[in-house]
Tab-separated table of C-alpha atoms in Angstrom:
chain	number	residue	atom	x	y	z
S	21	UNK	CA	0.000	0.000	0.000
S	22	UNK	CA	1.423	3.094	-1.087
S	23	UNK	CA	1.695	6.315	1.205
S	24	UNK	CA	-0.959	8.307	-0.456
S	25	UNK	CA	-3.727	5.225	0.169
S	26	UNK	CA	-2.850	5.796	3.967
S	27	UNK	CA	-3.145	9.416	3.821
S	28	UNK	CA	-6.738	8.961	2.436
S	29	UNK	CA	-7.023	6.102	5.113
S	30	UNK	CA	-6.583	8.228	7.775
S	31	UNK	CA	-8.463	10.879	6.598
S	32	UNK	CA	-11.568	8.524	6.738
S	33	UNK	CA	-10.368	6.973	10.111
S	34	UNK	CA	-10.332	10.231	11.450
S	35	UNK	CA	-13.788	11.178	10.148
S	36	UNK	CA	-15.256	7.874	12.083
S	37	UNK	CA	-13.298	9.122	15.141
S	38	UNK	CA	-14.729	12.532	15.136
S	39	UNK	CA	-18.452	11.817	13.890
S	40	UNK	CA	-19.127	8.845	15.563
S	41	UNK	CA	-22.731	9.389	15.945
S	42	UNK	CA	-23.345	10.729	12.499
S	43	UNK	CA	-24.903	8.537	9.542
S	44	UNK	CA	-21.631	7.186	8.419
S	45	UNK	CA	-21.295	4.279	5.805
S	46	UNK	CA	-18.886	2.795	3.400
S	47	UNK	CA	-19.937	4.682	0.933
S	48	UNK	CA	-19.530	7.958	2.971
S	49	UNK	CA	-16.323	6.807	3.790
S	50	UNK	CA	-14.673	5.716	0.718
S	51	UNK	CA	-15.790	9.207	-0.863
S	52	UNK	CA	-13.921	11.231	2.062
S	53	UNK	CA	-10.770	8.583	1.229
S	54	UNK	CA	-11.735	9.808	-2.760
S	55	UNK	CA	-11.808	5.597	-3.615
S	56	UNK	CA	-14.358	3.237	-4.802
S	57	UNK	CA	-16.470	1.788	-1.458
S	58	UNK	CA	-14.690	-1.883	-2.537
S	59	UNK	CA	-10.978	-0.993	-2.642
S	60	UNK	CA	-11.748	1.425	0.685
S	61	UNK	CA	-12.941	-1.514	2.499
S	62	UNK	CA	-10.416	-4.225	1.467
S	63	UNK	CA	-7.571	-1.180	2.355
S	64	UNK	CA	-8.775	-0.078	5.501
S	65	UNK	CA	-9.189	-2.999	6.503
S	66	UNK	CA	-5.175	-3.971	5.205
S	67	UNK	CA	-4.251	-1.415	6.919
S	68	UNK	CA	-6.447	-1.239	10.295
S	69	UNK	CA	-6.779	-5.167	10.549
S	70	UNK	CA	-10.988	-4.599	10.778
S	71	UNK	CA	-13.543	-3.878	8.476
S	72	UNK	CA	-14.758	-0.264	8.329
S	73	UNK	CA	-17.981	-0.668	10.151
S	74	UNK	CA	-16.390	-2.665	12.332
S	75	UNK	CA	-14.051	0.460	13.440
S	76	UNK	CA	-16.992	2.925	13.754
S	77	UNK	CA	-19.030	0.493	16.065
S	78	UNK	CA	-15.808	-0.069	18.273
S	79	UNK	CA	-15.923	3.851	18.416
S	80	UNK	CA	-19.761	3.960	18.894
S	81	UNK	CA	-19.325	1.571	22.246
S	82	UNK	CA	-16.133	3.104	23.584
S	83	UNK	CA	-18.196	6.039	23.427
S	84	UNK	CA	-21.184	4.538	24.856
S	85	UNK	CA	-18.967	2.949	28.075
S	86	UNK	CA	-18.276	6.554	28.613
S	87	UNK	CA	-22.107	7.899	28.871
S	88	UNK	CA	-23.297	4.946	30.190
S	89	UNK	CA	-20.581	5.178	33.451
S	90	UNK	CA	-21.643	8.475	33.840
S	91	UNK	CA	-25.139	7.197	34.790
S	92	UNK	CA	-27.357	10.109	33.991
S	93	UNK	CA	-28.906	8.485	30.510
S	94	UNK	CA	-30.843	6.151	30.027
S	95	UNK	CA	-29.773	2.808	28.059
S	96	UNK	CA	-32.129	4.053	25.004
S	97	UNK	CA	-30.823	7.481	25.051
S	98	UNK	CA	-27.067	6.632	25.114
S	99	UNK	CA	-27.859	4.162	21.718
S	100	UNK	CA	-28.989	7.431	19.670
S	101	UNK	CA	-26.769	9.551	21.461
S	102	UNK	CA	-23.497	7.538	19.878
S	103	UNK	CA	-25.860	7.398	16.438
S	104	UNK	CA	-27.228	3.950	16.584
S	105	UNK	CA	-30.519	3.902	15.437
S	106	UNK	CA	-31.877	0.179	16.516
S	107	UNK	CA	-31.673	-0.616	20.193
S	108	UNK	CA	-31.409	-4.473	20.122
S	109	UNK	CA	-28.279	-3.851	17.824
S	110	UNK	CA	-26.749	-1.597	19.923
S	111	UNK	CA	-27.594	-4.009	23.145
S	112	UNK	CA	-26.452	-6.837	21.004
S	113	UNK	CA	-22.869	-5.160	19.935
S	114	UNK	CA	-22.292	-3.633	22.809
S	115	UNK	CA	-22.722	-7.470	24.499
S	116	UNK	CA	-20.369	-8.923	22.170
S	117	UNK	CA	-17.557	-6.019	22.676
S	118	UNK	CA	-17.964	-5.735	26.435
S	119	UNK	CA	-19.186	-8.479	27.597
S	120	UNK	CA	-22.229	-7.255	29.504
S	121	UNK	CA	-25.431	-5.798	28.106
S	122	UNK	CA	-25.717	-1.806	28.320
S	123	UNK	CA	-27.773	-1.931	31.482
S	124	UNK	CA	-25.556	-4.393	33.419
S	125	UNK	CA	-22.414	-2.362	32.200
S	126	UNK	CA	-24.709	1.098	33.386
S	127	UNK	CA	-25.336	-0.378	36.753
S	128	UNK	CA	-21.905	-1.745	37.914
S	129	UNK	CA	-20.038	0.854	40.206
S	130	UNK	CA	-17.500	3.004	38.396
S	131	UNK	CA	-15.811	4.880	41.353
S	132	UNK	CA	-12.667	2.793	41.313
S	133	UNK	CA	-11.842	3.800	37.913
S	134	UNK	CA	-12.683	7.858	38.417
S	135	UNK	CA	-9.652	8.380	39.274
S	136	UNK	CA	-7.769	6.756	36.069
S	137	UNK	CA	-6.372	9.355	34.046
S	138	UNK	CA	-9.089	9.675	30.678
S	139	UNK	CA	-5.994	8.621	28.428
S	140	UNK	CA	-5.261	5.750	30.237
S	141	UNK	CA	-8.849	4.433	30.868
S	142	UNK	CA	-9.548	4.761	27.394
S	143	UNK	CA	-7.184	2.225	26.433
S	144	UNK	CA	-8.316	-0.017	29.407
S	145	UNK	CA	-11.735	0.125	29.178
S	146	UNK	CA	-11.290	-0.065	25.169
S	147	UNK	CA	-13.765	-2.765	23.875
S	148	UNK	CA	-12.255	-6.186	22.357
S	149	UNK	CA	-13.371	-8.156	19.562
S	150	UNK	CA	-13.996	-11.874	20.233
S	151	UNK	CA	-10.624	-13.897	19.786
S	152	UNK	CA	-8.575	-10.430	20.287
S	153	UNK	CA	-6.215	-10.808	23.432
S	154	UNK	CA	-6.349	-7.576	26.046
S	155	UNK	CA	-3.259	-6.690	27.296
S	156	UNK	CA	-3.024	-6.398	31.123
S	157	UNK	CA	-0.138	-3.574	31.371
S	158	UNK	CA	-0.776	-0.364	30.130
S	159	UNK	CA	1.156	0.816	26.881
S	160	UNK	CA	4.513	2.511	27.899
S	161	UNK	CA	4.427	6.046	26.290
């Protein structure tokens, strides 16, 4: 894959990590990474080992930990809040990344991780595929 591809890549990563909860699809994607929706998805996911929807929902439920620890929304409000727009989905996805359903995850206590630095308990609390391995240790910076 050539440098330019990754620029354009990126470009399209970075649009998933900033609108999140926007209507965001291949399509949408591979136009902001100015290729065809079937070379976009076979290079981002070369170069990001996962599919593209696959890397927005990741983002959707990292998001979603966040709201939902903060306990003032609802389950149902948190799904459209991160741009889902089908509840069992989100429930569903968000079972298979975390673990837990939504309102399991929304009731556990939180405190003991309020006072993890947002950096670091973003990459602890980050959600993992089936099959992927979590590291224990924090990344050294």
């Amino acid at each position: 894959m050539n440098l330019e591809d990754l620029v354009r890549l990126r470009r399209a990563r970075d649009l998933v990590d900033r609108d999140y909860a926007k209507p965001l699809d291949v399509p949408a994607l591979a136009h902001a990474a100015l290729m065809s929706p079937g070379h976009f998805s076979r290079s981002f996911r070369a170069a990001f080992g996962e599919t593209p929807y696959s890397y927005l929902m990741t983002r959707r439920i990292e998001r979603a930990k966040a709201l939902l620890r903060r306990g003032d929304l609802t389950v149902t409000e948190v799904c459209f809040a991160v741009g889902c727009t089908s509840l069992g989905s989100f429930s569903s996805r968000f079972t298979e990344l975390v673990g837990e359903t939504p309102s399991a995850y929304r009731a556990r206590d939180h405190r003991e991780g309020a006072a993890i630095p947002a950096c670091v308990a973003k990459i602890l609390t980050r959600p993992v595929r089936n099959g992927e391995a979590r590291s224990t240790t924090p990344p050294v910076a």
